[in-house]
mmCIF file of C-alpha atoms and ligand atoms in Angstrom:
data_model
loop_
_atom_site.group_PDB
_atom_site.id
_atom_site.type_symbol
_atom_site.label_atom_id
_atom_site.label_comp_id
_atom_site.label_asym_id
_atom_site.label_seq_id
_atom_site.Cartn_x
_atom_site.Cartn_y
_atom_site.Cartn_z
ATOM 1 C CA MET A 1 50.304 -2.879 -17.122
ATOM 2 C CA LEU A 2 53.729 -1.665 -17.783
ATOM 3 C CA LYS A 3 52.694 -0.939 -21.411
ATOM 4 C CA GLY A 4 54.116 2.694 -22.325
ATOM 5 C CA LYS A 5 56.068 2.475 -18.861
ATOM 6 C CA THR A 6 59.578 3.451 -18.369
ATOM 7 C CA VAL A 7 61.974 2.225 -16.098
ATOM 8 C CA LEU A 8 65.141 3.023 -15.540
ATOM 9 C CA LEU A 9 66.810 -0.267 -13.919
ATOM 10 C CA GLY A 10 70.252 1.230 -12.048
ATOM 11 C CA VAL A 11 73.010 -1.690 -12.047
ATOM 12 C CA THR A 12 76.272 -1.708 -10.057
ATOM 13 C CA GLY A 13 79.427 -4.096 -9.818
ATOM 14 C CA SER A 14 78.619 -6.925 -7.895
ATOM 15 C CA ILE A 15 78.309 -10.679 -9.181
ATOM 16 C CA ALA A 16 74.366 -10.338 -9.156
ATOM 17 C CA ALA A 17 74.923 -7.891 -12.221
ATOM 18 C CA TYR A 18 74.775 -10.340 -15.135
ATOM 19 C CA LYS A 19 70.834 -11.528 -13.427
ATOM 20 C CA ILE A 20 70.081 -7.485 -14.473
ATOM 21 C CA ALA A 21 69.468 -8.981 -17.829
ATOM 22 C CA GLY A 22 67.089 -11.018 -17.528
ATOM 23 C CA LEU A 23 64.677 -9.177 -15.401
ATOM 24 C CA ALA A 24 65.777 -6.674 -18.298
ATOM 25 C CA SER A 25 63.979 -8.837 -20.517
ATOM 26 C CA MET A 26 60.955 -9.295 -18.626
ATOM 27 C CA LEU A 27 59.774 -6.329 -18.244
ATOM 28 C CA VAL A 28 60.772 -5.592 -22.094
ATOM 29 C CA LYS A 29 57.980 -8.087 -22.557
ATOM 30 C CA GLN A 30 55.918 -6.824 -20.839
ATOM 31 C CA GLY A 31 55.779 -3.075 -22.494
ATOM 32 C CA ALA A 32 58.063 -1.101 -20.584
ATOM 33 C CA LYS A 33 60.635 1.337 -21.786
ATOM 34 C CA VAL A 34 63.505 -0.166 -20.185
ATOM 35 C CA HIS A 35 66.518 2.071 -19.881
ATOM 36 C CA VAL A 36 69.752 0.447 -18.175
ATOM 37 C CA LEU A 37 72.177 3.073 -16.344
ATOM 38 C CA MET A 38 75.485 0.882 -14.990
ATOM 39 C CA THR A 39 78.357 1.891 -12.815
ATOM 40 C CA GLU A 40 81.602 1.761 -14.262
ATOM 41 C CA ASN A 41 82.162 -1.541 -11.549
ATOM 42 C CA ALA A 42 79.431 -2.821 -13.141
ATOM 43 C CA THR A 43 80.386 -3.330 -17.090
ATOM 44 C CA ASN A 44 83.243 -5.472 -15.253
ATOM 45 C CA PHE A 45 80.383 -8.039 -14.417
ATOM 46 C CA ILE A 46 78.107 -7.771 -17.140
ATOM 47 C CA ASN A 47 78.910 -5.818 -20.513
ATOM 48 C CA PRO A 48 76.537 -3.239 -21.280
ATOM 49 C CA ILE A 49 75.478 -4.434 -24.668
ATOM 50 C CA THR A 50 73.578 -7.444 -23.300
ATOM 51 C CA PHE A 51 71.307 -4.689 -22.120
ATOM 52 C CA GLU A 52 71.619 -2.284 -24.993
ATOM 53 C CA SER A 53 70.448 -5.824 -26.970
ATOM 54 C CA LEU A 54 67.606 -6.387 -24.310
ATOM 55 C CA THR A 55 66.112 -3.175 -24.120
ATOM 56 C CA GLY A 56 67.111 -1.028 -27.714
ATOM 57 C CA ASN A 57 68.020 1.341 -25.618
ATOM 58 C CA LYS A 58 71.666 2.660 -25.074
ATOM 59 C CA CYS A 59 72.939 2.014 -21.558
ATOM 60 C CA LEU A 60 74.189 4.670 -19.993
ATOM 61 C CA VAL A 61 77.944 4.157 -17.800
ATOM 62 C CA ASP A 62 79.534 7.768 -18.177
ATOM 63 C CA THR A 63 78.057 10.827 -17.771
ATOM 64 C CA PHE A 64 80.596 12.576 -19.790
ATOM 65 C CA ASP A 65 79.538 10.827 -22.830
ATOM 66 C CA ARG A 66 80.058 13.426 -26.170
ATOM 67 C CA ASN A 67 77.822 9.900 -28.305
ATOM 68 C CA PHE A 68 74.451 10.987 -26.811
ATOM 69 C CA GLU A 69 70.661 12.069 -28.336
ATOM 70 C CA PHE A 70 69.501 14.161 -25.249
ATOM 71 C CA SER A 71 71.097 17.697 -24.083
ATOM 72 C CA VAL A 72 71.170 16.972 -20.618
ATOM 73 C CA GLU A 73 70.400 12.859 -20.558
ATOM 74 C CA HIS A 74 70.381 12.114 -16.827
ATOM 75 C CA VAL A 75 67.971 15.275 -16.448
ATOM 76 C CA ALA A 76 65.556 13.720 -19.682
ATOM 77 C CA LEU A 77 65.733 10.010 -18.699
ATOM 78 C CA ALA A 78 64.865 10.858 -15.318
ATOM 79 C CA LYS A 79 61.404 13.317 -16.485
ATOM 80 C CA GLN A 80 60.869 10.484 -18.025
ATOM 81 C CA ALA A 81 60.983 7.689 -15.720
ATOM 82 C CA ASP A 82 58.151 6.190 -13.888
ATOM 83 C CA VAL A 83 60.240 3.863 -11.336
ATOM 84 C CA VAL A 84 64.065 3.212 -10.804
ATOM 85 C CA MET A 85 65.301 0.558 -8.889
ATOM 86 C CA VAL A 86 69.263 0.252 -8.674
ATOM 87 C CA ALA A 87 69.698 -3.672 -8.495
ATOM 88 C CA PRO A 88 72.423 -5.298 -7.509
ATOM 89 C CA ALA A 89 73.035 -1.972 -4.794
ATOM 90 C CA SER A 90 76.526 -1.615 -4.077
ATOM 91 C CA ALA A 91 77.726 -0.609 -0.165
ATOM 92 C CA ASN A 92 79.241 2.614 -2.126
ATOM 93 C CA VAL A 93 76.354 3.504 -4.255
ATOM 94 C CA ILE A 94 74.048 3.178 -1.686
ATOM 95 C CA GLY A 95 75.749 5.716 0.961
ATOM 96 C CA LYS A 96 76.248 7.581 -2.330
ATOM 97 C CA ILE A 97 72.642 8.195 -2.771
ATOM 98 C CA ALA A 98 72.472 8.292 0.947
ATOM 99 C CA HIS A 99 74.639 11.606 1.220
ATOM 100 C CA GLY A 100 73.702 13.400 -2.211
ATOM 101 C CA ILE A 101 76.853 12.108 -4.171
ATOM 102 C CA ALA A 102 76.024 12.536 -7.934
ATOM 103 C CA ASP A 103 79.502 11.777 -9.652
ATOM 104 C CA ASP A 104 78.430 9.285 -12.689
ATOM 105 C CA MET A 105 75.354 8.481 -14.819
ATOM 106 C CA LEU A 106 73.796 6.666 -12.027
ATOM 107 C CA THR A 107 73.635 8.958 -8.742
ATOM 108 C CA THR A 108 73.462 11.521 -11.427
ATOM 109 C CA THR A 109 70.254 10.278 -12.892
ATOM 110 C CA ILE A 110 68.768 9.531 -9.192
ATOM 111 C CA MET A 111 69.337 12.545 -8.066
ATOM 112 C CA ALA A 112 67.425 14.092 -10.546
ATOM 113 C CA CYS A 113 64.400 11.332 -10.095
ATOM 114 C CA ARG A 114 61.770 12.899 -8.574
ATOM 115 C CA CYS A 115 59.633 9.278 -8.871
ATOM 116 C CA ARG A 116 59.491 6.130 -6.638
ATOM 117 C CA LYS A 117 63.551 4.805 -5.996
ATOM 118 C CA ILE A 118 63.639 0.990 -4.987
ATOM 119 C CA ILE A 119 66.885 -0.702 -4.151
ATOM 120 C CA ALA A 120 67.716 -3.861 -3.567
ATOM 121 C CA PRO A 121 71.280 -4.112 -1.485
ATOM 122 C CA ALA A 122 73.746 -6.629 -3.130
ATOM 123 C CA MET A 123 76.697 -7.826 -1.090
ATOM 124 C CA ASN A 124 79.004 -9.570 1.356
ATOM 125 C CA THR A 125 76.869 -10.196 4.805
ATOM 126 C CA ASN A 126 79.242 -8.842 6.751
ATOM 127 C CA MET A 127 78.740 -5.621 4.659
ATOM 128 C CA TYR A 128 75.599 -6.078 4.622
ATOM 129 C CA GLU A 129 75.705 -5.998 8.581
ATOM 130 C CA ASN A 130 77.604 -2.737 8.504
ATOM 131 C CA PRO A 131 76.235 -0.771 10.864
ATOM 132 C CA ILE A 132 77.385 2.134 8.887
ATOM 133 C CA LEU A 133 75.825 0.382 5.599
ATOM 134 C CA GLN A 134 72.479 -0.040 7.781
ATOM 135 C CA ASP A 135 72.152 3.631 8.814
ATOM 136 C CA ASN A 136 72.923 4.739 5.076
ATOM 137 C CA LEU A 137 69.555 2.543 4.417
ATOM 138 C CA GLU A 138 67.579 4.307 7.289
ATOM 139 C CA ILE A 139 68.121 7.859 5.703
ATOM 140 C CA CYS A 140 67.732 6.711 1.840
ATOM 141 C CA ARG A 141 63.499 4.752 3.957
ATOM 142 C CA GLY A 142 63.193 8.412 5.384
ATOM 143 C CA TYR A 143 63.954 9.675 1.919
ATOM 144 C CA GLY A 144 60.847 7.783 0.716
ATOM 145 C CA MET A 145 62.780 4.911 -1.143
ATOM 146 C CA GLU A 146 61.920 1.660 -1.261
ATOM 147 C CA VAL A 147 64.412 -1.060 0.670
ATOM 148 C CA ILE A 148 63.567 -4.679 -0.568
ATOM 149 C CA ASP A 149 65.963 -6.569 2.042
ATOM 150 C CA PRO A 150 68.669 -9.245 0.341
ATOM 151 C CA ALA A 151 67.643 -12.648 0.547
ATOM 152 C CA CYS A 152 69.788 -14.704 2.890
ATOM 153 C CA GLY A 153 71.867 -17.625 1.664
ATOM 154 C CA TYR A 154 75.291 -18.982 0.160
ATOM 155 C CA LEU A 155 77.126 -15.924 -1.677
ATOM 156 C CA ALA A 156 79.557 -15.819 -3.835
ATOM 157 C CA CYS A 157 82.460 -14.525 -1.616
ATOM 158 C CA GLY A 158 81.709 -18.538 -0.065
ATOM 159 C CA ASP A 159 80.106 -16.842 3.585
ATOM 160 C CA ILE A 160 76.464 -18.504 3.851
ATOM 161 C CA GLY A 161 74.391 -15.176 4.613
ATOM 162 C CA ALA A 162 71.967 -11.866 4.253
ATOM 163 C CA GLY A 163 73.299 -10.371 1.104
ATOM 164 C CA LYS A 164 71.856 -11.900 -1.799
ATOM 165 C CA MET A 165 69.570 -9.908 -4.393
ATOM 166 C CA PRO A 166 66.083 -11.630 -4.064
ATOM 167 C CA GLU A 167 65.931 -13.571 -7.973
ATOM 168 C CA PRO A 168 64.953 -10.885 -10.732
ATOM 169 C CA GLU A 169 60.890 -12.531 -10.096
ATOM 170 C CA VAL A 170 61.159 -10.780 -7.343
ATOM 171 C CA LEU A 171 62.222 -7.084 -8.272
ATOM 172 C CA TYR A 172 59.982 -7.606 -11.744
ATOM 173 C CA GLN A 173 57.138 -7.194 -8.505
ATOM 174 C CA TYR A 174 58.383 -4.770 -6.671
ATOM 175 C CA ILE A 175 58.314 -2.989 -10.228
ATOM 176 C CA LEU A 176 54.947 -3.847 -10.855
ATOM 177 C CA ARG A 177 52.915 -2.829 -7.882
ATOM 178 C CA GLU A 178 54.865 0.462 -8.039
ATOM 179 C CA ALA A 179 53.983 0.901 -11.476
ATOM 180 C CA GLY A 180 51.684 -1.003 -12.993
ATOM 181 C CA TYR A 181 48.863 -0.432 -11.191
ATOM 182 C CA PRO A 182 46.722 2.084 -9.787
ATOM 183 C CA LYS A 183 46.344 2.657 -6.271
ATOM 184 C CA ASP A 184 42.414 2.949 -5.975
ATOM 185 C CA LEU A 185 42.809 -0.187 -3.111
ATOM 186 C CA ALA A 186 44.828 1.917 -0.931
ATOM 187 C CA GLY A 187 43.219 2.494 2.210
ATOM 188 C CA LYS A 188 41.114 -0.688 2.228
ATOM 189 C CA LYS A 189 41.280 -4.319 4.255
ATOM 190 C CA ILE A 190 40.676 -7.318 1.403
ATOM 191 C CA LEU A 191 40.441 -10.836 3.665
ATOM 192 C CA VAL A 192 41.233 -13.376 -0.246
ATOM 193 C CA THR A 193 41.084 -17.022 0.783
ATOM 194 C CA ALA A 194 42.362 -20.050 -1.832
ATOM 195 C CA GLY A 195 43.195 -23.254 -2.814
ATOM 196 C CA PRO A 196 42.167 -27.034 -1.234
ATOM 197 C CA THR A 197 41.883 -27.948 2.558
ATOM 198 C CA ARG A 198 42.621 -30.939 3.562
ATOM 199 C CA GLU A 199 40.347 -33.362 5.641
ATOM 200 C CA ALA A 200 42.257 -35.967 7.532
ATOM 201 C CA MET A 201 40.407 -39.244 7.352
ATOM 202 C CA ASP A 202 43.442 -40.585 10.283
ATOM 203 C CA PRO A 203 47.353 -39.774 10.914
ATOM 204 C CA VAL A 204 48.429 -40.889 6.837
ATOM 205 C CA ARG A 205 45.395 -39.900 4.659
ATOM 206 C CA TYR A 206 42.678 -36.647 4.170
ATOM 207 C CA ILE A 207 40.326 -35.844 0.911
ATOM 208 C CA THR A 208 40.607 -33.240 -0.710
ATOM 209 C CA ASN A 209 40.439 -31.398 -4.137
ATOM 210 C CA HIS A 210 41.816 -30.433 -7.070
ATOM 211 C CA SER A 211 42.817 -26.286 -5.983
ATOM 212 C CA THR A 212 46.089 -25.102 -6.846
ATOM 213 C CA GLY A 213 45.375 -21.572 -5.139
ATOM 214 C CA LYS A 214 46.472 -20.252 -8.069
ATOM 215 C CA MET A 215 43.491 -18.105 -8.398
ATOM 216 C CA GLY A 216 43.197 -16.739 -5.072
ATOM 217 C CA TYR A 217 46.923 -16.795 -5.225
ATOM 218 C CA ALA A 218 46.349 -14.175 -7.872
ATOM 219 C CA ILE A 219 43.634 -12.265 -6.557
ATOM 220 C CA ALA A 220 45.792 -11.758 -3.462
ATOM 221 C CA ARG A 221 48.654 -10.128 -5.771
ATOM 222 C CA VAL A 222 46.523 -7.847 -7.952
ATOM 223 C CA ALA A 223 44.798 -6.490 -5.190
ATOM 224 C CA ALA A 224 47.963 -6.194 -2.784
ATOM 225 C CA TYR A 225 49.462 -4.087 -6.795
ATOM 226 C CA ARG A 226 46.540 -2.407 -6.095
ATOM 227 C CA GLY A 227 47.349 -0.469 -2.455
ATOM 228 C CA ALA A 228 45.414 -2.929 -0.698
ATOM 229 C CA GLN A 229 45.979 -4.762 3.354
ATOM 230 C CA VAL A 230 46.161 -7.691 1.803
ATOM 231 C CA THR A 231 45.370 -11.222 4.223
ATOM 232 C CA LEU A 232 45.442 -14.094 2.219
ATOM 233 C CA VAL A 233 43.936 -17.527 4.708
ATOM 234 C CA SER A 234 46.117 -20.452 1.847
ATOM 235 C CA GLY A 235 44.737 -24.309 2.196
ATOM 236 C CA PRO A 236 47.859 -26.267 1.141
ATOM 237 C CA VAL A 237 49.367 -25.009 -2.460
ATOM 238 C CA ASP A 238 52.475 -25.540 -3.459
ATOM 239 C CA MET A 239 53.512 -21.928 -4.219
ATOM 240 C CA ALA A 240 55.507 -19.434 -2.670
ATOM 241 C CA PRO A 241 53.406 -16.837 -0.927
ATOM 242 C CA PRO A 242 52.807 -14.062 -2.413
ATOM 243 C CA LEU A 243 55.596 -10.785 -0.975
ATOM 244 C CA PHE A 244 52.628 -8.396 -0.241
ATOM 245 C CA ALA A 245 50.407 -9.841 1.340
ATOM 246 C CA ASP A 246 50.422 -11.459 4.853
ATOM 247 C CA VAL A 247 49.770 -14.994 5.185
ATOM 248 C CA VAL A 248 47.822 -17.363 7.056
ATOM 249 C CA ALA A 249 48.241 -21.065 6.085
ATOM 250 C CA VAL A 250 45.457 -23.681 7.024
ATOM 251 C CA GLU A 251 45.202 -27.328 6.515
ATOM 252 C CA SER A 252 41.355 -27.814 6.748
ATOM 253 C CA ALA A 253 37.569 -26.229 6.328
ATOM 254 C CA ARG A 254 37.300 -26.187 10.069
ATOM 255 C CA GLN A 255 40.815 -23.596 10.359
ATOM 256 C CA MET A 256 40.150 -21.854 7.397
ATOM 257 C CA PHE A 257 36.715 -20.954 9.430
ATOM 258 C CA GLU A 258 38.403 -19.795 12.630
ATOM 259 C CA ALA A 259 41.509 -18.192 9.844
ATOM 260 C CA VAL A 260 38.764 -16.086 8.587
ATOM 261 C CA THR A 261 35.432 -15.619 10.629
ATOM 262 C CA SER A 262 38.574 -14.129 13.355
ATOM 263 C CA ARG A 263 39.750 -11.719 10.874
ATOM 264 C CA SER A 264 36.442 -10.641 8.902
ATOM 265 C CA ARG A 265 35.095 -7.635 11.107
ATOM 266 C CA GLU A 266 37.863 -5.865 9.892
ATOM 267 C CA GLN A 267 37.799 -6.914 6.333
ATOM 268 C CA ASP A 268 36.199 -4.474 4.081
ATOM 269 C CA ILE A 269 36.163 -7.012 1.218
ATOM 270 C CA ILE A 270 36.118 -10.797 1.977
ATOM 271 C CA ILE A 271 36.667 -12.550 -1.591
ATOM 272 C CA LYS A 272 36.259 -16.440 -1.388
ATOM 273 C CA ALA A 273 37.764 -18.318 -3.812
ATOM 274 C CA ALA A 274 38.714 -21.553 -1.970
ATOM 275 C CA ALA A 275 37.871 -24.526 -2.839
ATOM 276 C CA VAL A 276 36.418 -25.512 0.953
ATOM 277 C CA ALA A 277 35.506 -28.585 1.349
ATOM 278 C CA ASP A 278 32.173 -29.440 2.219
ATOM 279 C CA TYR A 279 32.674 -32.925 3.893
ATOM 280 C CA ARG A 280 35.267 -33.725 6.436
ATOM 281 C CA PRO A 281 35.431 -37.265 8.141
ATOM 282 C CA ALA A 282 33.075 -37.963 10.773
ATOM 283 C CA SER A 283 35.857 -39.654 13.071
ATOM 284 C CA VAL A 284 39.516 -39.089 12.870
ATOM 285 C CA GLY A 285 41.703 -42.493 14.351
ATOM 286 C CA THR A 286 44.285 -41.539 15.852
ATOM 287 C CA GLU A 287 45.902 -44.585 14.347
ATOM 288 C CA LYS A 288 46.257 -45.392 10.389
ATOM 289 C CA ILE A 289 43.225 -47.804 8.525
ATOM 290 C CA LYS A 290 44.076 -50.839 8.580
ATOM 291 C CA LYS A 291 43.351 -52.664 5.299
ATOM 292 C CA LYS A 292 41.147 -55.944 5.506
ATOM 293 C CA ASP A 293 39.590 -57.836 3.802
ATOM 294 C CA SER A 294 36.175 -56.584 3.173
ATOM 295 C CA ASP A 295 35.408 -53.029 1.795
ATOM 296 C CA LEU A 296 34.710 -50.152 3.564
ATOM 297 C CA SER A 297 32.821 -47.081 4.237
ATOM 298 C CA ILE A 298 33.738 -43.574 5.974
ATOM 299 C CA ALA A 299 31.252 -41.764 7.168
ATOM 300 C CA LEU A 300 30.747 -37.579 5.969
ATOM 301 C CA GLU A 301 29.928 -35.020 7.962
ATOM 302 C CA ARG A 302 29.351 -31.625 6.816
ATOM 303 C CA THR A 303 32.007 -28.378 7.595
ATOM 304 C CA ASP A 304 30.413 -25.269 8.342
ATOM 305 C CA ASP A 305 29.330 -23.541 5.485
ATOM 306 C CA ILE A 306 32.282 -20.409 5.484
ATOM 307 C CA LEU A 307 31.575 -17.674 2.943
ATOM 308 C CA GLY A 308 27.328 -19.139 4.344
ATOM 309 C CA TRP A 309 28.301 -17.376 7.763
ATOM 310 C CA LEU A 310 30.088 -15.063 6.551
ATOM 311 C CA GLY A 311 26.549 -13.656 4.770
ATOM 312 C CA SER A 312 24.563 -13.925 7.424
ATOM 313 C CA HIS A 313 27.409 -11.966 10.065
ATOM 314 C CA ARG A 314 28.253 -9.237 7.966
ATOM 315 C CA ARG A 315 29.753 -6.351 9.206
ATOM 316 C CA GLU A 316 27.894 -3.077 7.302
ATOM 317 C CA GLY A 317 29.118 -1.750 3.963
ATOM 318 C CA GLN A 318 31.438 -4.883 3.677
ATOM 319 C CA PHE A 319 31.455 -6.515 0.675
ATOM 320 C CA LEU A 320 31.621 -10.419 0.394
ATOM 321 C CA CYS A 321 32.010 -12.058 -2.787
ATOM 322 C CA GLY A 322 32.413 -16.086 -3.505
ATOM 323 C CA PHE A 323 33.255 -18.521 -6.069
ATOM 324 C CA SER A 324 31.116 -21.277 -8.347
ATOM 325 C CA MET A 325 32.527 -24.089 -9.983
ATOM 326 C CA GLU A 326 30.127 -25.858 -11.878
ATOM 327 C CA THR A 327 29.690 -28.560 -13.881
ATOM 328 C CA GLN A 328 26.411 -28.526 -15.626
ATOM 329 C CA ASN A 329 23.771 -25.358 -14.628
ATOM 330 C CA MET A 330 26.444 -22.317 -13.964
ATOM 331 C CA LEU A 331 24.269 -19.735 -13.818
ATOM 332 C CA GLU A 332 21.414 -21.242 -12.814
ATOM 333 C CA ASN A 333 23.236 -22.877 -9.230
ATOM 334 C CA SER A 334 25.985 -20.045 -9.120
ATOM 335 C CA ARG A 335 22.411 -17.064 -9.061
ATOM 336 C CA ALA A 336 21.092 -19.536 -6.505
ATOM 337 C CA LYS A 337 24.346 -19.642 -4.403
ATOM 338 C CA LEU A 338 24.279 -15.699 -4.299
ATOM 339 C CA LYS A 339 21.217 -16.082 -2.625
ATOM 340 C CA LYS A 340 21.533 -18.680 -0.463
ATOM 341 C CA LYS A 341 24.113 -17.250 1.025
ATOM 342 C CA HIS A 342 23.505 -13.617 1.354
ATOM 343 C CA ILE A 343 26.347 -12.351 -0.279
ATOM 344 C CA ASP A 344 26.906 -9.336 -3.462
ATOM 345 C CA MET A 345 28.619 -11.454 -5.782
ATOM 346 C CA ILE A 346 29.411 -14.708 -7.203
ATOM 347 C CA VAL A 347 31.952 -15.507 -9.504
ATOM 348 C CA ALA A 348 31.017 -18.828 -11.685
ATOM 349 C CA ASN A 349 33.067 -20.828 -13.998
ATOM 350 C CA ASN A 350 32.584 -24.100 -15.533
ATOM 351 C CA LEU A 351 35.121 -26.868 -14.804
ATOM 352 C CA LYS A 352 34.500 -28.287 -17.920
ATOM 353 C CA VAL A 353 35.286 -25.952 -20.367
ATOM 354 C CA GLU A 354 39.238 -26.022 -21.561
ATOM 355 C CA GLY A 355 41.275 -22.608 -19.731
ATOM 356 C CA ALA A 356 39.316 -23.217 -17.090
ATOM 357 C CA GLY A 357 38.885 -23.731 -14.171
ATOM 358 C CA PHE A 358 41.477 -26.337 -11.673
ATOM 359 C CA GLY A 359 45.261 -25.802 -12.822
ATOM 360 C CA THR A 360 45.267 -24.007 -15.262
ATOM 361 C CA ASP A 361 46.608 -19.943 -15.598
ATOM 362 C CA THR A 362 43.860 -18.823 -17.329
ATOM 363 C CA ASN A 363 40.047 -19.006 -16.558
ATOM 364 C CA LEU A 364 36.344 -18.243 -18.039
ATOM 365 C CA VAL A 365 34.375 -16.554 -15.966
ATOM 366 C CA THR A 366 31.213 -14.767 -15.204
ATOM 367 C CA ILE A 367 30.811 -11.796 -12.593
ATOM 368 C CA ILE A 368 27.280 -12.081 -11.696
ATOM 369 C CA THR A 369 25.326 -10.381 -8.668
ATOM 370 C CA GLU A 370 21.647 -9.704 -7.766
ATOM 371 C CA LYS A 371 21.185 -6.938 -10.599
ATOM 372 C CA MET A 372 23.858 -8.040 -13.669
ATOM 373 C CA GLU A 373 25.224 -11.104 -15.485
ATOM 374 C CA LYS A 374 28.448 -10.679 -17.023
ATOM 375 C CA GLU A 375 30.664 -12.695 -18.281
ATOM 376 C CA LEU A 376 34.978 -12.323 -19.374
ATOM 377 C CA PRO A 377 36.757 -13.390 -22.670
ATOM 378 C CA MET A 378 39.222 -15.434 -21.471
ATOM 379 C CA MET A 379 41.974 -14.068 -19.922
ATOM 380 C CA SER A 380 45.043 -14.890 -17.267
ATOM 381 C CA LYS A 381 43.772 -15.249 -14.004
ATOM 382 C CA GLU A 382 45.802 -12.186 -13.003
ATOM 383 C CA GLU A 383 43.824 -10.599 -15.519
ATOM 384 C CA VAL A 384 40.700 -12.253 -13.999
ATOM 385 C CA ALA A 385 41.933 -10.412 -10.312
ATOM 386 C CA ASP A 386 42.518 -7.410 -11.695
ATOM 387 C CA SER A 387 39.161 -7.499 -13.418
ATOM 388 C CA LEU A 388 36.705 -8.999 -10.613
ATOM 389 C CA LEU A 389 38.199 -6.298 -8.644
ATOM 390 C CA SER A 390 36.958 -3.656 -10.531
ATOM 391 C CA GLU A 391 33.971 -5.138 -10.734
ATOM 392 C CA ILE A 392 34.052 -4.699 -6.876
ATOM 393 C CA CYS A 393 35.041 -1.110 -6.560
ATOM 394 C CA GLY A 394 32.311 -0.139 -9.522
HETATM 395 N N1 CTP B 401 32.763 -22.216 0.540
HETATM 396 C C1 CTP B 401 33.096 -22.170 1.981
HETATM 397 N N2 CTP B 401 33.016 -22.905 2.755
HETATM 398 C C2 CTP B 401 32.387 -23.730 2.326
HETATM 399 C C3 CTP B 401 32.175 -24.140 1.601
HETATM 400 C C4 CTP B 401 32.206 -23.155 0.627
HETATM 401 O O1 CTP B 401 33.187 -20.330 2.694
HETATM 402 N N3 CTP B 401 32.365 -24.806 3.680
HETATM 403 C C5 CTP B 401 32.886 -21.145 -0.819
HETATM 404 C C6 CTP B 401 33.398 -21.324 -1.799
HETATM 405 O O2 CTP B 401 34.179 -20.721 -0.890
HETATM 406 C C7 CTP B 401 33.378 -20.736 -2.313
HETATM 407 C C8 CTP B 401 31.700 -20.871 -2.943
HETATM 408 O O3 CTP B 401 31.472 -20.890 -0.779
HETATM 409 O O4 CTP B 401 33.384 -19.192 -2.643
HETATM 410 C C9 CTP B 401 31.439 -22.003 -2.780
HETATM 411 O O5 CTP B 401 29.933 -21.893 -2.827
HETATM 412 P P1 CTP B 401 29.285 -23.932 -2.013
HETATM 413 O O6 CTP B 401 27.880 -23.828 -2.592
HETATM 414 O O7 CTP B 401 29.948 -24.080 -1.159
HETATM 415 O O8 CTP B 401 29.748 -24.561 -4.031
HETATM 416 P P2 CTP B 401 29.961 -25.464 -3.785
HETATM 417 O O9 CTP B 401 30.749 -26.506 -2.264
HETATM 418 O O10 CTP B 401 31.115 -25.778 -4.743
HETATM 419 O O11 CTP B 401 29.204 -26.181 -3.803
HETATM 420 P P3 CTP B 401 28.160 -27.742 -4.483
HETATM 421 O O12 CTP B 401 28.680 -28.731 -3.766
HETATM 422 O O13 CTP B 401 27.001 -28.108 -3.373
HETATM 423 O O14 CTP B 401 28.279 -27.411 -5.962
#
């Protein structure tokens, strides 16, 4: 998604500067052209040669370096840039950016850039909380720059508090959102469900399935990258919540039903990737079920079919997409679900095919609507999410 995009990374003097090597490497692996600009102070924390080796481009520090390719290098670079990220951004450089001071390669280039600028402050908590710094960040926001909240944690100075630079993976997602995708879902509200549900038997045990939530989380991430306002209703999974979505955590099918149906009316698109339990224990003991010598049978009752409910209560113009996981007669069974639930699209996959289904990072799916059937090649779940959203956008 970042293939051919030009990313400028501005690195300032903070202990977190070394982590930007990881970010530069991630971006290069995704095909981005990466140029690193450093302040003089930053070179005390990481050697420019590290960035030059990773990006294949000269690392720019001094505006008056005589050894350059372009005649006015900061302007030439600024013109090529699709996005600029200043990370870690020191209080000093944030102050300069906020007030238009351009006295080195980094700040001069930023002044000359028309593309979006993203700032990731990293400093001691007291500096971060200083009203002067906060005012400067507000000024930057006012000029349309994006400011990433620092993480809380143990800081290099020994304090614990806000001021830590977010991890490179987080910074990478901000760049991806800015430069990696068209914003063709801007203005759309999308609700995605993901993960399994847990149906309690007693305070200790529950019935669930093998869903890891990876497919639904990928859809939520990509929909947000493409500009949608995303709500993710998630069953219990072992993943960090996606950055740019409102996450509603649920456990049982009943809770998922309530979370989805109470929000469904305002949604333009609903994608139900969750593996919702079809049955739950008919009664839930308040005390732990103790074992006996004899076998045990548990009576199960049907859960509500959330997608079925959405199909029969849909708002005019709303798009409904379900998922169908099968081990046999995949297409036939999936087409039947499309009809029975009165939905627009169903994404079918066969659990028995290698690389598809639960827990994998790839998927092999067939997209089915009333009018068409399209088998996608094996691809990453993010690519499946992207193709699926493109189909929905028509
Ligand atoms: N679904 C739902 N509510 C349920 C069960 C499933 O909304 N109680 C949704 C899933 O999120 C998915 C689709 O319905 O989008 C799956 O359809 P379904 O017929 O329930 O599939 P299976 O559970 O696989 O059905 P079966 O066991 O009959 O194959």
